[in-house]
Coordinates of C-alpha atoms in Angstrom, one line a residue:
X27 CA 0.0 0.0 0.0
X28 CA 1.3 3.4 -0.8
X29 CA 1.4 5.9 1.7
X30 CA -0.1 9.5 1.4
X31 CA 2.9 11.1 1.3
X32 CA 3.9 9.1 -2.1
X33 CA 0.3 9.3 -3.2
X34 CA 0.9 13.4 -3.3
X35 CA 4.2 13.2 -4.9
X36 CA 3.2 10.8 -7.8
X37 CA 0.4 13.5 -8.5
X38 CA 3.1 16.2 -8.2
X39 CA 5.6 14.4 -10.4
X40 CA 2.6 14.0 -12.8
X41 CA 2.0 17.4 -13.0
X42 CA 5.8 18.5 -13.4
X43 CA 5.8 16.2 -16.6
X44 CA 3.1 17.3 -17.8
X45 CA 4.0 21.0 -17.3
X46 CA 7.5 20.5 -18.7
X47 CA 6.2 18.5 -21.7
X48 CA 4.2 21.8 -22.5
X49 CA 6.8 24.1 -22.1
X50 CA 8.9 22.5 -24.8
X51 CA 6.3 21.8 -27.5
X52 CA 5.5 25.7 -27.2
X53 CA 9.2 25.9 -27.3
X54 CA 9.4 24.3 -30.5
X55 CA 7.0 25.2 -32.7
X56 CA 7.1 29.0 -32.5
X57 CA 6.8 31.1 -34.9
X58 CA 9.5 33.2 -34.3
X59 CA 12.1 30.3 -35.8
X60 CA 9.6 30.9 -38.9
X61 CA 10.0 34.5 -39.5
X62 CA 13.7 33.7 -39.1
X63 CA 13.5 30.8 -41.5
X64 CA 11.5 32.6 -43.9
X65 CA 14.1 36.0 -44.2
X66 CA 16.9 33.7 -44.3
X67 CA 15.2 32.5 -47.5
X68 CA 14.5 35.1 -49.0
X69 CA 18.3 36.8 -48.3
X70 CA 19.4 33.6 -50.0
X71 CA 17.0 34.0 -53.0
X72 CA 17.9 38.1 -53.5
X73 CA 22.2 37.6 -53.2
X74 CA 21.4 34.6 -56.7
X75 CA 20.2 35.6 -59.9
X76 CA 19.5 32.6 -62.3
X77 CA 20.7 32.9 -65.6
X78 CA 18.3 32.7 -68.3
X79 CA 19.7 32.3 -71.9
X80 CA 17.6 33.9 -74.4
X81 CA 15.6 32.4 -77.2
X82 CA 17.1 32.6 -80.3
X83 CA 15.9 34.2 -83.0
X84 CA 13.7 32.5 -85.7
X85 CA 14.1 32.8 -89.5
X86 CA 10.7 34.5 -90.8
X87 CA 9.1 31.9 -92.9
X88 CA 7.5 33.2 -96.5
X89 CA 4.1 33.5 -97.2
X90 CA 2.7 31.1 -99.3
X91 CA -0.4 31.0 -101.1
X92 CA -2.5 28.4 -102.4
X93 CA -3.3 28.5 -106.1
X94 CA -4.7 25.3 -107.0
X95 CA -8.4 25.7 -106.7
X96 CA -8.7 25.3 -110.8
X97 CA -7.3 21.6 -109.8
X98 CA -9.1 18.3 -109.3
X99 CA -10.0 17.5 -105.8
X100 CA -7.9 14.8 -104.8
X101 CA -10.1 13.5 -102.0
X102 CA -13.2 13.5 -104.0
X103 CA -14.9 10.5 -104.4
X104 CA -14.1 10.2 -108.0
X105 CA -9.7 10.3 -107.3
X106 CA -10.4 8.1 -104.0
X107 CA -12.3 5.2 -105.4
X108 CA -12.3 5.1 -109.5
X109 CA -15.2 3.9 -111.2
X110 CA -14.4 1.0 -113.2
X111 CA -15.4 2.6 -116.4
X112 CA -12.8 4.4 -116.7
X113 CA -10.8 5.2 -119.6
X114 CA -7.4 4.5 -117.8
X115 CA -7.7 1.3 -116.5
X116 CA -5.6 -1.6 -117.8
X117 CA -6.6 -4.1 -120.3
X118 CA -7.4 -7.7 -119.0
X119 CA -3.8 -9.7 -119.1
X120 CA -4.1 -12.8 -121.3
X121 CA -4.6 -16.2 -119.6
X122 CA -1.6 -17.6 -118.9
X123 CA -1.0 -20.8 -121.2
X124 CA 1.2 -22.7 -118.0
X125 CA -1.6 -21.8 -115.3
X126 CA -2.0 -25.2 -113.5
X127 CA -5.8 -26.4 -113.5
X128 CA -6.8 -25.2 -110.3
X129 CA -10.1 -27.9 -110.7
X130 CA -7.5 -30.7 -111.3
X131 CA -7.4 -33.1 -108.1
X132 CA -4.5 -33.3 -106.7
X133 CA -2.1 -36.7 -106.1
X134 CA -1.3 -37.8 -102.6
X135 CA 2.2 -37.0 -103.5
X136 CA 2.0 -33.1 -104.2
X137 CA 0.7 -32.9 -101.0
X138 CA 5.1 -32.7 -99.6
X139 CA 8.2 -30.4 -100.5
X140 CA 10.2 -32.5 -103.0
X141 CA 13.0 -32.5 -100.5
X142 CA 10.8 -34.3 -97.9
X143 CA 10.8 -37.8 -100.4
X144 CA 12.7 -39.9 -100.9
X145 CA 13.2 -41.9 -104.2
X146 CA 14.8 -45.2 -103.2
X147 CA 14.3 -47.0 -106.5
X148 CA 12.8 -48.3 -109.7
X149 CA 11.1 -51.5 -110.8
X150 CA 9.6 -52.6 -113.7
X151 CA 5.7 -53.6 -113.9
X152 CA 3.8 -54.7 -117.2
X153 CA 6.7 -53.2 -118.9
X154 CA 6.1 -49.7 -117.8
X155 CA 9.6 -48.1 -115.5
X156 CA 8.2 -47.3 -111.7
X157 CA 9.7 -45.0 -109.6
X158 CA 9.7 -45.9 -105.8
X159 CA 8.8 -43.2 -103.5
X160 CA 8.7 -43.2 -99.8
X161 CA 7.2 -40.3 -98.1
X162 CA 7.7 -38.9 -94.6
X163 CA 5.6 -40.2 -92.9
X164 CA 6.8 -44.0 -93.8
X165 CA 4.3 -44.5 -96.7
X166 CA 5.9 -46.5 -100.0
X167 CA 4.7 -45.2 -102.9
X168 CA 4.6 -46.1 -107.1
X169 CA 4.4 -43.9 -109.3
X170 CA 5.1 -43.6 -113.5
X171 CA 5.4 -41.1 -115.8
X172 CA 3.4 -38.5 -115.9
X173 CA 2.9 -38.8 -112.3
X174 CA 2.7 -35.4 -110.3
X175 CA 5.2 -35.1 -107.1
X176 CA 5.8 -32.0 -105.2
X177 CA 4.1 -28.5 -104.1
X178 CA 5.3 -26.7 -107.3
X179 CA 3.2 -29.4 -109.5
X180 CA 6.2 -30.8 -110.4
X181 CA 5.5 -33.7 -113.1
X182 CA 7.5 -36.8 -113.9
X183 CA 8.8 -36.5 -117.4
X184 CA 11.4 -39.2 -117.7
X185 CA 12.7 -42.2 -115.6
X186 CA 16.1 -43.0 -116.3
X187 CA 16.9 -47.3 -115.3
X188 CA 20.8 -47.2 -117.0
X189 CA 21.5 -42.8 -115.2
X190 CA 19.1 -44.2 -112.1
X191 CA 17.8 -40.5 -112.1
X192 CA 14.1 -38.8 -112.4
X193 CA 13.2 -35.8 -114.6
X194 CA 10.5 -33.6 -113.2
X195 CA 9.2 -30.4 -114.8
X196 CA 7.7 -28.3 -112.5
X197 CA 5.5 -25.3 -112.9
X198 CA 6.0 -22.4 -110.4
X199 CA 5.3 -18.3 -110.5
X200 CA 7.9 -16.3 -111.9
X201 CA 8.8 -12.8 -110.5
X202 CA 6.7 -11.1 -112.6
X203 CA 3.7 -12.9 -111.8
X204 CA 3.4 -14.8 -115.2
X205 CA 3.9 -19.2 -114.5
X206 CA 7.2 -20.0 -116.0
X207 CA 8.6 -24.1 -115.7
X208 CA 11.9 -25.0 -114.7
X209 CA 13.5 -28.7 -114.8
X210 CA 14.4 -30.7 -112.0
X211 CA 16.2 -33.8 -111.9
X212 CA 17.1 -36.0 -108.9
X213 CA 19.6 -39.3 -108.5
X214 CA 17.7 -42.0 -107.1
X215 CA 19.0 -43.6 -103.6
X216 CA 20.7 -40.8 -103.0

């Protein structure tokens, strides 16, 4: 149990904290530091002058005046989207006599790059020279001449037995759009 006497000096104590505690928060935040803070400032601010380079002077650009209202429009409707009755427009190209039939169905072969088969040989049945294809995915394969192998309808054209080699003529798009053929020929078993 606490006596009285330390009962009335806790509450002093107390008081002398609390006292003190307001004594240096007034202390602290007066605004006498402020007004010194502020002038301080602004001596700084008045004793520095920034440099400011000047702009630089601008050429003066010419007038110019547009004269070209006896012109055609080139956003009317007639420059953006031509009729097709025009005068101008280009004569239908002729059909192009090395087109590949586009409704001819296409062999199970021309369905791979020439460089994916492999020709591993030739036999002869009924007298007619067979070329022995294998495909990748593992499939063997006969075909003659006249036989279509390839993406470029490439088509057999001659089966050497003696040279063991394969003629193809295949039909591809030249650069300037028109079908042009070109002549391939491959060893066989190699």
């Amino acid at each position: 149990m606490m006596s009285q006497w330390g009962n009335r000096c806790f509450k002093a104590l107390r008081y002398v904290l609390l006292g003190t505690t307001l004594v240096l928060t007034a202390a602290c935040s007066s605004d006498r530091s402020m007004i010194d803070l502020k002038r301080f400032v602004l001596d700084m601010h008045k004793s520095t002058q920034p440099s400011v380079e000047s702009l630089p002077k601008l050429a003066p650009i010419p007038a110019y005046t547009y004269a070209a209202s006896s012109l055609p429009d080139p956003f009317s409707p007639e420059n953006v989207f031509p009729s097709a009755s025009s005068a101008d427009t280009e004569p239908e190209p002729e059909p192009d006599p090395l087109e590949p039939d586009p409704t001819r169905l296409r062999e199970h072969l021309e369905g791979f790059p020439l460089d994916a088969l492999q020709l591993v040989g030739i036999m002869i049945l009924e007298g007619k020279l067979q070329l022995i294809v294998v495909t990748p995915d593992g499939m063997i394969h006969k075909v003659a001449e006249g036989a279509y192998l390839g993406r470029n309808y490439g088509r057999i054209t001659e089966i050497d037995l003696e040279a063991r080699s394969v003629g193809l003529e295949e039909v591809v798009k030249g650069a300037d759009g028109r079908w042009q053929k070109r002549t391939v020929s491959f060893l066989i078993g190699n």
